[in-house]
PDB file of C-alpha atoms and ligand atoms in Angstrom:
ATOM      1  CA  UNK A   1      51.527  34.565  68.685  1.00 83.00           C
ATOM      2  CA  UNK A   2      48.980  33.787  71.333  1.00 90.00           C
ATOM      3  CA  UNK A   3      50.480  31.863  74.251  1.00 95.00           C
ATOM      4  CA  UNK A   4      48.423  29.916  76.753  1.00 96.00           C
ATOM      5  CA  UNK A   5      49.188  28.620  80.237  1.00 96.00           C
ATOM      6  CA  UNK A   6      47.484  26.023  82.361  1.00 97.00           C
ATOM      7  CA  UNK A   7      45.757  27.190  85.509  1.00 98.00           C
ATOM      8  CA  UNK A   8      44.189  25.202  88.357  1.00 98.00           C
ATOM      9  CA  UNK A   9      40.710  26.305  89.448  1.00 98.00           C
ATOM     10  CA  UNK A  10      38.227  25.317  92.104  1.00 97.00           C
ATOM     11  CA  UNK A  11      34.585  25.702  91.294  1.00 98.00           C
ATOM     12  CA  UNK A  12      32.864  27.921  93.901  1.00 97.00           C
ATOM     13  CA  UNK A  13      29.554  26.160  93.224  1.00 98.00           C
ATOM     14  CA  UNK A  14      30.440  22.424  93.404  1.00 97.00           C
ATOM     15  CA  UNK A  15      34.135  22.466  94.717  1.00 96.00           C
ATOM     16  CA  UNK A  16      35.210  20.540  91.598  1.00 97.00           C
ATOM     17  CA  UNK A  17      38.925  21.090  91.001  1.00 97.00           C
ATOM     18  CA  UNK A  18      40.059  21.258  87.374  1.00 97.00           C
ATOM     19  CA  UNK A  19      42.622  22.635  85.005  1.00 97.00           C
ATOM     20  CA  UNK A  20      41.903  25.212  82.356  1.00 97.00           C
ATOM     21  CA  UNK A  21      43.840  27.041  79.771  1.00 96.00           C
ATOM     22  CA  UNK A  22      44.285  30.764  80.184  1.00 97.00           C
ATOM     23  CA  UNK A  23      45.783  33.505  78.041  1.00 96.00           C
ATOM     24  CA  UNK A  24      49.343  34.370  78.907  1.00 94.00           C
ATOM     25  CA  UNK A  25      49.947  36.772  76.039  1.00 94.00           C
ATOM     26  CA  UNK A  26      48.299  37.652  72.763  1.00 94.00           C
ATOM     27  CA  UNK A  27      48.390  40.088  69.921  1.00 93.00           C
ATOM     28  CA  UNK A  28      46.074  42.033  67.578  1.00 89.00           C
ATOM     29  CA  UNK A  29      48.017  41.589  64.340  1.00 92.00           C
ATOM     30  CA  UNK A  30      44.902  39.968  62.762  1.00 93.00           C
ATOM     31  CA  UNK A  31      43.124  43.316  62.407  1.00 94.00           C
ATOM     32  CA  UNK A  32      39.914  44.657  63.824  1.00 96.00           C
ATOM     33  CA  UNK A  33      36.363  44.113  62.618  1.00 97.00           C
ATOM     34  CA  UNK A  34      33.977  47.059  62.529  1.00 98.00           C
ATOM     35  CA  UNK A  35      32.212  45.615  65.513  1.00 98.00           C
ATOM     36  CA  UNK A  36      35.507  45.861  67.499  1.00 97.00           C
ATOM     37  CA  UNK A  37      36.291  42.146  67.169  1.00 97.00           C
ATOM     38  CA  UNK A  38      40.060  42.070  67.417  1.00 95.00           C
ATOM     39  CA  UNK A  39      41.776  39.269  65.623  1.00 93.00           C
ATOM     40  CA  UNK A  40      45.046  37.749  66.678  1.00 95.00           C
ATOM     41  CA  UNK A  41      47.650  36.208  64.433  1.00 92.00           C
ATOM     42  CA  UNK A  42      47.764  32.477  65.291  1.00 90.00           C
ATOM     43  CA  UNK A  43      45.390  31.062  68.007  1.00 92.00           C
ATOM     44  CA  UNK A  44      42.358  33.269  68.872  1.00 95.00           C
ATOM     45  CA  UNK A  45      42.538  34.081  72.570  1.00 96.00           C
ATOM     46  CA  UNK A  46      38.855  34.714  73.196  1.00 97.00           C
ATOM     47  CA  UNK A  47      37.799  31.227  74.309  1.00 97.00           C
ATOM     48  CA  UNK A  48      40.569  31.187  76.924  1.00 97.00           C
ATOM     49  CA  UNK A  49      39.490  34.263  78.872  1.00 97.00           C
ATOM     50  CA  UNK A  50      36.514  32.303  80.312  1.00 98.00           C
ATOM     51  CA  UNK A  51      36.619  28.984  82.157  1.00 98.00           C
ATOM     52  CA  UNK A  52      33.819  26.504  82.751  1.00 98.00           C
ATOM     53  CA  UNK A  53      33.320  23.758  85.383  1.00 98.00           C
ATOM     54  CA  UNK A  54      32.549  20.561  83.490  1.00 97.00           C
ATOM     55  CA  UNK A  55      30.563  19.262  86.495  1.00 97.00           C
ATOM     56  CA  UNK A  56      28.018  22.011  87.161  1.00 98.00           C
ATOM     57  CA  UNK A  57      28.468  24.402  84.232  1.00 98.00           C
ATOM     58  CA  UNK A  58      29.445  27.417  86.282  1.00 98.00           C
ATOM     59  CA  UNK A  59      31.470  29.767  84.012  1.00 98.00           C
ATOM     60  CA  UNK A  60      33.341  33.035  84.348  1.00 98.00           C
ATOM     61  CA  UNK A  61      36.718  34.639  84.256  1.00 97.00           C
ATOM     62  CA  UNK A  62      39.633  33.552  86.539  1.00 97.00           C
ATOM     63  CA  UNK A  63      38.476  36.032  89.096  1.00 96.00           C
ATOM     64  CA  UNK A  64      35.043  34.413  89.239  1.00 97.00           C
ATOM     65  CA  UNK A  65      36.743  31.273  90.474  1.00 97.00           C
ATOM     66  CA  UNK A  66      38.759  33.129  93.136  1.00 95.00           C
ATOM     67  CA  UNK A  67      38.122  33.903  96.804  1.00 88.00           C
ATOM     68  CA  UNK A  68      36.064  36.965  95.997  1.00 86.00           C
ATOM     69  CA  UNK A  69      33.554  35.131  93.805  1.00 90.00           C
ATOM     70  CA  UNK A  70      30.049  36.003  94.913  1.00 84.00           C
ATOM     71  CA  UNK A  71      28.063  32.784  95.239  1.00 94.00           C
ATOM     72  CA  UNK A  72      24.562  33.219  96.669  1.00 96.00           C
ATOM     73  CA  UNK A  73      22.262  30.255  97.336  1.00 97.00           C
ATOM     74  CA  UNK A  74      20.146  31.531  94.494  1.00 97.00           C
ATOM     75  CA  UNK A  75      23.039  31.491  92.077  1.00 98.00           C
ATOM     76  CA  UNK A  76      23.830  27.873  93.112  1.00 98.00           C
ATOM     77  CA  UNK A  77      20.247  26.894  92.504  1.00 98.00           C
ATOM     78  CA  UNK A  78      20.135  28.446  89.068  1.00 98.00           C
ATOM     79  CA  UNK A  79      23.425  26.815  88.095  1.00 98.00           C
ATOM     80  CA  UNK A  80      22.273  23.341  89.156  1.00 98.00           C
ATOM     81  CA  UNK A  81      18.858  23.727  87.629  1.00 98.00           C
ATOM     82  CA  UNK A  82      19.684  25.460  84.332  1.00 98.00           C
ATOM     83  CA  UNK A  83      23.402  25.008  83.504  1.00 98.00           C
ATOM     84  CA  UNK A  84      24.315  21.584  84.935  1.00 98.00           C
ATOM     85  CA  UNK A  85      21.832  19.698  82.683  1.00 98.00           C
ATOM     86  CA  UNK A  86      23.223  21.454  79.617  1.00 97.00           C
ATOM     87  CA  UNK A  87      26.925  20.973  80.159  1.00 97.00           C
ATOM     88  CA  UNK A  88      28.304  19.759  76.811  1.00 93.00           C
ATOM     89  CA  UNK A  89      29.988  16.383  76.759  1.00 91.00           C
ATOM     90  CA  UNK A  90      33.576  16.685  75.530  1.00 90.00           C
ATOM     91  CA  UNK A  91      35.350  19.787  74.480  1.00 90.00           C
ATOM     92  CA  UNK A  92      33.624  23.023  75.351  1.00 95.00           C
ATOM     93  CA  UNK A  93      33.712  25.717  72.699  1.00 97.00           C
ATOM     94  CA  UNK A  94      34.200  29.447  73.344  1.00 98.00           C
ATOM     95  CA  UNK A  95      30.587  30.547  72.587  1.00 98.00           C
ATOM     96  CA  UNK A  96      29.187  27.991  75.078  1.00 98.00           C
ATOM     97  CA  UNK A  97      31.540  29.279  77.804  1.00 98.00           C
ATOM     98  CA  UNK A  98      30.501  32.908  77.192  1.00 98.00           C
ATOM     99  CA  UNK A  99      26.796  31.974  77.044  1.00 98.00           C
ATOM    100  CA  UNK A 100      27.023  30.296  80.413  1.00 98.00           C
ATOM    101  CA  UNK A 101      29.130  33.099  81.828  1.00 98.00           C
ATOM    102  CA  UNK A 102      26.472  35.620  80.680  1.00 98.00           C
ATOM    103  CA  UNK A 103      23.793  33.671  82.502  1.00 98.00           C
ATOM    104  CA  UNK A 104      25.939  33.531  85.676  1.00 98.00           C
ATOM    105  CA  UNK A 105      26.497  37.307  85.377  1.00 97.00           C
ATOM    106  CA  UNK A 106      22.720  37.887  85.206  1.00 97.00           C
ATOM    107  CA  UNK A 107      22.146  35.724  88.275  1.00 97.00           C
ATOM    108  CA  UNK A 108      24.910  37.579  90.064  1.00 95.00           C
ATOM    109  CA  UNK A 109      23.022  40.814  89.383  1.00 94.00           C
ATOM    110  CA  UNK A 110      25.730  42.271  87.145  1.00 95.00           C
ATOM    111  CA  UNK A 111      25.033  45.408  85.140  1.00 96.00           C
ATOM    112  CA  UNK A 112      23.521  44.934  81.690  1.00 97.00           C
ATOM    113  CA  UNK A 113      26.798  46.432  80.234  1.00 96.00           C
ATOM    114  CA  UNK A 114      28.783  43.531  81.622  1.00 97.00           C
ATOM    115  CA  UNK A 115      26.319  40.863  80.419  1.00 98.00           C
ATOM    116  CA  UNK A 116      26.220  42.550  76.980  1.00 98.00           C
ATOM    117  CA  UNK A 117      29.988  42.296  76.733  1.00 98.00           C
ATOM    118  CA  UNK A 118      29.856  38.564  77.369  1.00 98.00           C
ATOM    119  CA  UNK A 119      27.104  37.993  74.801  1.00 98.00           C
ATOM    120  CA  UNK A 120      29.091  40.038  72.263  1.00 98.00           C
ATOM    121  CA  UNK A 121      32.106  37.866  72.845  1.00 98.00           C
ATOM    122  CA  UNK A 122      29.865  34.766  72.446  1.00 98.00           C
ATOM    123  CA  UNK A 123      29.009  36.109  68.933  1.00 98.00           C
ATOM    124  CA  UNK A 124      32.630  36.703  68.174  1.00 98.00           C
ATOM    125  CA  UNK A 125      33.449  33.158  69.084  1.00 98.00           C
ATOM    126  CA  UNK A 126      30.662  31.938  66.749  1.00 98.00           C
ATOM    127  CA  UNK A 127      32.393  33.750  63.934  1.00 97.00           C
ATOM    128  CA  UNK A 128      35.522  31.636  64.542  1.00 95.00           C
ATOM    129  CA  UNK A 129      33.407  28.546  65.046  1.00 97.00           C
ATOM    130  CA  UNK A 130      31.664  29.155  61.677  1.00 97.00           C
ATOM    131  CA  UNK A 131      28.180  28.970  63.260  1.00 98.00           C
ATOM    132  CA  UNK A 132      26.254  31.814  61.478  1.00 98.00           C
ATOM    133  CA  UNK A 133      22.968  31.036  63.140  1.00 98.00           C
ATOM    134  CA  UNK A 134      24.318  31.094  66.667  1.00 98.00           C
ATOM    135  CA  UNK A 135      26.314  34.190  65.763  1.00 98.00           C
ATOM    136  CA  UNK A 136      23.157  36.049  64.819  1.00 98.00           C
ATOM    137  CA  UNK A 137      21.346  34.872  67.936  1.00 98.00           C
ATOM    138  CA  UNK A 138      24.128  36.220  70.210  1.00 98.00           C
ATOM    139  CA  UNK A 139      24.431  39.488  68.224  1.00 98.00           C
ATOM    140  CA  UNK A 140      20.699  40.113  68.900  1.00 98.00           C
ATOM    141  CA  UNK A 141      21.030  39.210  72.509  1.00 98.00           C
ATOM    142  CA  UNK A 142      24.033  41.548  72.797  1.00 98.00           C
ATOM    143  CA  UNK A 143      22.186  44.360  70.944  1.00 98.00           C
ATOM    144  CA  UNK A 144      19.254  44.198  73.287  1.00 98.00           C
ATOM    145  CA  UNK A 145      21.438  44.049  76.324  1.00 98.00           C
ATOM    146  CA  UNK A 146      23.517  47.139  75.194  1.00 98.00           C
ATOM    147  CA  UNK A 147      20.232  48.918  74.463  1.00 98.00           C
ATOM    148  CA  UNK A 148      19.156  48.225  78.017  1.00 97.00           C
ATOM    149  CA  UNK A 149      22.463  49.498  79.346  1.00 97.00           C
ATOM    150  CA  UNK A 150      22.210  52.756  77.277  1.00 97.00           C
ATOM    151  CA  UNK A 151      18.537  53.222  78.390  1.00 97.00           C
ATOM    152  CA  UNK A 152      19.364  53.128  82.106  1.00 93.00           C
ATOM    153  CA  UNK A 153      20.489  56.377  83.723  1.00 84.00           C
ATOM    154  CA  UNK A 154      23.962  55.421  84.648  1.00 89.00           C
ATOM    155  CA  UNK A 155      24.367  52.034  82.919  1.00 90.00           C
ATOM    156  CA  UNK A 156      27.147  53.470  80.642  1.00 94.00           C
ATOM    157  CA  UNK A 157      29.834  56.085  81.294  1.00 95.00           C
ATOM    158  CA  UNK A 158      28.981  59.284  79.528  1.00 95.00           C
ATOM    159  CA  UNK A 159      32.160  59.264  77.409  1.00 95.00           C
ATOM    160  CA  UNK A 160      31.435  55.680  76.356  1.00 96.00           C
ATOM    161  CA  UNK A 161      27.892  56.271  75.054  1.00 97.00           C
ATOM    162  CA  UNK A 162      28.877  57.325  71.501  1.00 98.00           C
ATOM    163  CA  UNK A 163      30.941  54.228  70.784  1.00 98.00           C
ATOM    164  CA  UNK A 164      28.323  51.863  72.292  1.00 98.00           C
ATOM    165  CA  UNK A 165      25.584  53.583  70.333  1.00 98.00           C
ATOM    166  CA  UNK A 166      27.606  52.982  67.151  1.00 98.00           C
ATOM    167  CA  UNK A 167      28.181  49.349  68.293  1.00 98.00           C
ATOM    168  CA  UNK A 168      24.414  48.733  68.767  1.00 98.00           C
ATOM    169  CA  UNK A 169      23.848  49.993  65.236  1.00 98.00           C
ATOM    170  CA  UNK A 170      26.646  47.771  63.953  1.00 98.00           C
ATOM    171  CA  UNK A 171      25.153  44.706  65.710  1.00 98.00           C
ATOM    172  CA  UNK A 172      21.772  45.298  64.087  1.00 98.00           C
ATOM    173  CA  UNK A 173      23.443  45.909  60.733  1.00 98.00           C
ATOM    174  CA  UNK A 174      25.252  42.571  61.011  1.00 98.00           C
ATOM    175  CA  UNK A 175      21.979  40.670  61.536  1.00 98.00           C
ATOM    176  CA  UNK A 176      20.394  42.386  58.604  1.00 97.00           C
ATOM    177  CA  UNK A 177      18.213  44.823  60.463  1.00 98.00           C
ATOM    178  CA  UNK A 178      19.237  47.714  58.275  1.00 97.00           C
ATOM    179  CA  UNK A 179      16.573  50.228  59.365  1.00 97.00           C
ATOM    180  CA  UNK A 180      17.102  49.612  63.019  1.00 98.00           C
ATOM    181  CA  UNK A 181      20.833  49.882  62.446  1.00 98.00           C
ATOM    182  CA  UNK A 182      20.467  53.314  60.694  1.00 98.00           C
ATOM    183  CA  UNK A 183      18.426  54.591  63.562  1.00 98.00           C
ATOM    184  CA  UNK A 184      21.219  53.802  65.976  1.00 98.00           C
ATOM    185  CA  UNK A 185      23.938  55.192  63.677  1.00 98.00           C
ATOM    186  CA  UNK A 186      21.957  58.427  63.426  1.00 98.00           C
ATOM    187  CA  UNK A 187      22.045  58.825  67.220  1.00 98.00           C
ATOM    188  CA  UNK A 188      25.792  58.791  67.425  1.00 98.00           C
ATOM    189  CA  UNK A 189      26.521  62.508  66.879  1.00 97.00           C
ATOM    190  CA  UNK A 190      24.194  63.446  69.858  1.00 97.00           C
ATOM    191  CA  UNK A 191      26.264  61.220  72.175  1.00 97.00           C
ATOM    192  CA  UNK A 192      29.630  62.806  71.406  1.00 97.00           C
ATOM    193  CA  UNK A 193      31.319  64.314  74.501  1.00 96.00           C
ATOM    194  CA  UNK A 194      34.684  65.176  72.990  1.00 95.00           C
ATOM    195  CA  UNK A 195      34.666  65.929  69.329  1.00 94.00           C
ATOM    196  CA  UNK A 196      38.381  65.884  68.519  1.00 95.00           C
ATOM    197  CA  UNK A 197      38.878  62.403  70.066  1.00 96.00           C
ATOM    198  CA  UNK A 198      35.581  60.985  68.958  1.00 97.00           C
ATOM    199  CA  UNK A 199      35.210  62.280  65.416  1.00 97.00           C
ATOM    200  CA  UNK A 200      36.211  58.745  64.278  1.00 97.00           C
ATOM    201  CA  UNK A 201      32.984  57.337  65.843  1.00 98.00           C
ATOM    202  CA  UNK A 202      30.844  59.819  63.794  1.00 98.00           C
ATOM    203  CA  UNK A 203      32.830  58.900  60.695  1.00 97.00           C
ATOM    204  CA  UNK A 204      32.465  55.200  61.401  1.00 98.00           C
ATOM    205  CA  UNK A 205      28.712  55.509  61.991  1.00 98.00           C
ATOM    206  CA  UNK A 206      28.270  57.363  58.662  1.00 98.00           C
ATOM    207  CA  UNK A 207      30.493  54.878  56.801  1.00 98.00           C
ATOM    208  CA  UNK A 208      28.488  51.826  58.191  1.00 98.00           C
ATOM    209  CA  UNK A 209      25.185  53.473  57.238  1.00 97.00           C
ATOM    210  CA  UNK A 210      26.170  54.480  53.761  1.00 97.00           C
ATOM    211  CA  UNK A 211      28.906  52.126  52.631  1.00 97.00           C
ATOM    212  CA  UNK A 212      29.539  49.498  55.222  1.00 97.00           C
ATOM    213  CA  UNK A 213      32.862  47.829  55.717  1.00 97.00           C
ATOM    214  CA  UNK A 214      33.728  44.662  57.608  1.00 97.00           C
ATOM    215  CA  UNK A 215      37.131  45.779  58.919  1.00 97.00           C
ATOM    216  CA  UNK A 216      38.627  48.947  60.344  1.00 94.00           C
ATOM    217  CA  UNK A 217      41.790  50.270  58.761  1.00 81.00           C
TER     218      UNK A 217
HETATM  219 ZN1   ZN B 301      31.153  23.321  89.417  1.00 50.75          ZN
END
Protein backbone atom coordinates (compact mmCIF):
# COMPACT_ATOMS: atom_id res chain seq x y z
CA UNK A 1 0.00 0.00 0.00
CA UNK A 2 1.12 3.55 -0.65
CA UNK A 3 0.91 5.76 2.39
CA UNK A 4 0.93 9.54 2.28
CA UNK A 5 1.74 12.12 4.90
CA UNK A 6 0.91 15.78 5.07
CA UNK A 7 3.79 18.25 4.90
CA UNK A 8 3.87 22.02 5.34
CA UNK A 9 5.74 23.99 2.72
CA UNK A 10 6.63 27.62 2.13
CA UNK A 11 6.89 28.77 -1.46
CA UNK A 12 10.32 30.31 -2.12
CA UNK A 13 8.84 32.52 -4.86
CA UNK A 14 5.78 34.08 -3.19
CA UNK A 15 6.14 33.02 0.50
CA UNK A 16 2.73 31.32 0.38
CA UNK A 17 2.46 28.68 3.13
CA UNK A 18 0.51 25.57 2.26
CA UNK A 19 0.05 21.89 3.03
CA UNK A 20 0.77 19.18 0.54
CA UNK A 21 0.66 15.41 0.50
CA UNK A 22 3.95 13.55 0.24
CA UNK A 23 4.85 9.88 -0.09
CA UNK A 24 5.72 8.16 3.17
CA UNK A 25 6.02 4.68 1.72
CA UNK A 26 5.11 2.90 -1.47
CA UNK A 27 5.56 -0.40 -3.30
CA UNK A 28 6.12 -1.74 -6.79
CA UNK A 29 3.72 -4.68 -6.65
CA UNK A 30 1.85 -3.36 -9.67
CA UNK A 31 4.62 -4.41 -12.10
CA UNK A 32 6.83 -2.40 -14.40
CA UNK A 33 6.04 -1.19 -17.90
CA UNK A 34 8.68 -1.45 -20.62
CA UNK A 35 9.30 2.31 -20.30
CA UNK A 36 10.25 1.71 -16.61
CA UNK A 37 6.94 3.04 -15.32
CA UNK A 38 6.63 1.21 -12.01
CA UNK A 39 3.16 0.60 -10.76
CA UNK A 40 2.17 0.40 -7.14
CA UNK A 41 -0.63 -1.66 -5.70
CA UNK A 42 -3.23 0.80 -4.42
CA UNK A 43 -2.66 4.54 -4.75
CA UNK A 44 -0.06 5.54 -7.36
CA UNK A 45 2.64 7.57 -5.59
CA UNK A 46 3.91 9.61 -8.58
CA UNK A 47 1.73 12.73 -8.16
CA UNK A 48 2.86 13.10 -4.54
CA UNK A 49 6.60 13.39 -5.18
CA UNK A 50 6.06 16.88 -6.62
CA UNK A 51 4.36 19.83 -4.91
CA UNK A 52 2.89 22.96 -6.40
CA UNK A 53 2.16 26.39 -4.94
CA UNK A 54 -1.45 27.19 -5.83
CA UNK A 55 -0.71 30.93 -5.77
CA UNK A 56 2.19 31.32 -8.23
CA UNK A 57 2.55 27.86 -9.80
CA UNK A 58 6.09 27.17 -8.62
CA UNK A 59 6.54 23.37 -8.48
CA UNK A 60 9.20 20.92 -7.44
CA UNK A 61 10.23 18.25 -4.98
CA UNK A 62 10.20 18.85 -1.23
CA UNK A 63 13.84 19.90 -1.51
CA UNK A 64 12.90 22.66 -3.98
CA UNK A 65 10.83 24.22 -1.20
CA UNK A 66 13.64 23.98 1.34
CA UNK A 67 16.37 26.35 2.44
CA UNK A 68 18.67 25.34 -0.40
CA UNK A 69 16.17 26.12 -3.16
CA UNK A 70 17.83 28.25 -5.81
CA UNK A 71 15.61 31.20 -6.61
CA UNK A 72 17.09 33.76 -8.95
CA UNK A 73 15.27 36.95 -9.95
CA UNK A 74 14.98 35.49 -13.45
CA UNK A 75 13.28 32.35 -12.11
CA UNK A 76 10.80 34.50 -10.16
CA UNK A 77 10.00 36.49 -13.26
CA UNK A 78 9.41 33.35 -15.34
CA UNK A 79 7.15 31.85 -12.66
CA UNK A 80 5.01 34.99 -12.36
CA UNK A 81 4.85 35.51 -16.12
CA UNK A 82 4.36 31.96 -17.35
CA UNK A 83 3.14 29.71 -14.53
CA UNK A 84 0.98 31.96 -12.32
CA UNK A 85 -1.55 32.72 -15.10
CA UNK A 86 -1.88 28.98 -15.80
CA UNK A 87 -2.41 27.68 -12.25
CA UNK A 88 -5.40 25.34 -12.49
CA UNK A 89 -8.41 26.10 -10.36
CA UNK A 90 -9.22 23.31 -7.93
CA UNK A 91 -7.41 20.04 -7.63
CA UNK A 92 -4.07 19.87 -9.41
CA UNK A 93 -3.31 16.60 -11.19
CA UNK A 94 0.09 14.90 -11.29
CA UNK A 95 0.93 15.66 -14.93
CA UNK A 96 0.35 19.39 -14.35
CA UNK A 97 2.70 19.38 -11.36
CA UNK A 98 5.43 17.60 -13.33
CA UNK A 99 4.95 19.91 -16.32
CA UNK A 100 5.38 22.98 -14.13
CA UNK A 101 8.33 21.39 -12.28
CA UNK A 102 10.03 20.70 -15.63
CA UNK A 103 9.70 24.36 -16.58
CA UNK A 104 11.13 25.42 -13.22
CA UNK A 105 14.02 22.99 -13.72
CA UNK A 106 14.79 24.51 -17.13
CA UNK A 107 14.77 28.04 -15.66
CA UNK A 108 17.02 26.86 -12.82
CA UNK A 109 19.49 25.71 -15.46
CA UNK A 110 19.16 22.02 -14.58
CA UNK A 111 20.74 19.39 -16.83
CA UNK A 112 18.56 18.06 -19.71
CA UNK A 113 18.70 14.67 -17.97
CA UNK A 114 16.85 16.05 -14.94
CA UNK A 115 14.27 17.87 -17.09
CA UNK A 116 13.75 14.72 -19.17
CA UNK A 117 13.03 12.69 -16.02
CA UNK A 118 10.32 15.16 -15.00
CA UNK A 119 8.74 15.11 -18.48
CA UNK A 120 8.78 11.31 -18.49
CA UNK A 121 6.96 11.30 -15.16
CA UNK A 122 4.42 13.77 -16.55
CA UNK A 123 3.74 11.20 -19.30
CA UNK A 124 3.41 8.40 -16.75
CA UNK A 125 0.88 10.48 -14.78
CA UNK A 126 -1.12 11.00 -17.99
CA UNK A 127 -1.39 7.21 -18.32
CA UNK A 128 -3.10 7.07 -14.93
CA UNK A 129 -5.17 10.14 -15.80
CA UNK A 130 -6.37 8.48 -19.01
CA UNK A 131 -5.26 11.42 -21.17
CA UNK A 132 -3.75 9.81 -24.28
CA UNK A 133 -3.10 13.05 -26.14
CA UNK A 134 -1.21 14.65 -23.27
CA UNK A 135 0.67 11.38 -22.69
CA UNK A 136 1.96 11.44 -26.27
CA UNK A 137 2.90 15.11 -25.96
CA UNK A 138 5.00 14.49 -22.85
CA UNK A 139 6.57 11.33 -24.29
CA UNK A 140 7.79 13.38 -27.25
CA UNK A 141 9.06 16.16 -24.99
CA UNK A 142 10.86 13.59 -22.82
CA UNK A 143 12.28 11.81 -25.89
CA UNK A 144 13.76 15.03 -27.25
CA UNK A 145 15.17 15.99 -23.88
CA UNK A 146 16.79 12.54 -23.32
CA UNK A 147 18.22 12.81 -26.84
CA UNK A 148 19.73 16.17 -25.89
CA UNK A 149 21.20 14.68 -22.71
CA UNK A 150 22.73 11.79 -24.67
CA UNK A 151 24.11 14.15 -27.32
CA UNK A 152 26.03 16.27 -24.82
CA UNK A 153 29.48 15.13 -23.84
CA UNK A 154 28.88 14.40 -20.16
CA UNK A 155 25.09 14.76 -19.92
CA UNK A 156 24.68 11.10 -18.99
CA UNK A 157 26.93 8.76 -16.99
CA UNK A 158 28.74 6.33 -19.26
CA UNK A 159 27.17 3.27 -17.61
CA UNK A 160 23.67 4.76 -17.97
CA UNK A 161 23.88 5.44 -21.70
CA UNK A 162 22.69 1.99 -22.83
CA UNK A 163 19.55 2.03 -20.73
CA UNK A 164 18.65 5.62 -21.68
CA UNK A 165 19.28 4.87 -25.36
CA UNK A 166 16.83 1.99 -25.00
CA UNK A 167 14.37 4.31 -23.22
CA UNK A 168 14.48 6.88 -26.05
CA UNK A 169 13.64 4.06 -28.48
CA UNK A 170 10.78 2.96 -26.27
CA UNK A 171 9.41 6.52 -25.99
CA UNK A 172 9.31 6.89 -29.79
CA UNK A 173 7.80 3.43 -30.14
CA UNK A 174 5.02 4.38 -27.75
CA UNK A 175 4.08 7.44 -29.80
CA UNK A 176 4.02 5.40 -33.00
CA UNK A 177 7.34 6.54 -34.49
CA UNK A 178 8.42 2.99 -35.29
CA UNK A 179 11.31 3.87 -37.61
CA UNK A 180 12.84 6.36 -35.22
CA UNK A 181 12.37 3.87 -32.37
CA UNK A 182 14.18 1.14 -34.34
CA UNK A 183 17.12 3.49 -34.95
CA UNK A 184 17.50 4.05 -31.21
CA UNK A 185 17.08 0.37 -30.32
CA UNK A 186 19.80 -0.43 -32.84
CA UNK A 187 22.25 1.90 -31.04
CA UNK A 188 21.92 0.07 -27.73
CA UNK A 189 24.65 -2.60 -28.23
CA UNK A 190 27.25 0.11 -28.92
CA UNK A 191 26.51 1.77 -25.58
CA UNK A 192 27.08 -1.30 -23.42
CA UNK A 193 29.85 -0.86 -20.83
CA UNK A 194 29.42 -4.10 -18.89
CA UNK A 195 27.99 -6.98 -20.88
CA UNK A 196 27.12 -9.44 -18.08
CA UNK A 197 25.05 -6.89 -16.15
CA UNK A 198 23.64 -5.11 -19.21
CA UNK A 199 22.73 -8.03 -21.47
CA UNK A 200 19.12 -7.48 -20.45
CA UNK A 201 19.15 -4.03 -22.12
CA UNK A 202 20.30 -5.55 -25.42
CA UNK A 203 17.59 -8.20 -25.07
CA UNK A 204 14.93 -5.61 -24.23
CA UNK A 205 15.90 -3.45 -27.23
CA UNK A 206 15.67 -6.45 -29.57
CA UNK A 207 12.35 -7.50 -28.09
CA UNK A 208 10.80 -4.03 -28.39
CA UNK A 209 11.98 -3.75 -31.99
CA UNK A 210 10.76 -7.17 -33.09
CA UNK A 211 7.88 -8.15 -30.86
CA UNK A 212 7.09 -5.32 -28.44
CA UNK A 213 5.66 -5.92 -25.00
CA UNK A 214 3.98 -3.48 -22.66
CA UNK A 215 5.30 -4.92 -19.42
CA UNK A 216 8.56 -6.35 -18.14
CA UNK A 217 8.47 -9.78 -16.52
ZN1 LIG B 1 4.21 30.54 -4.75
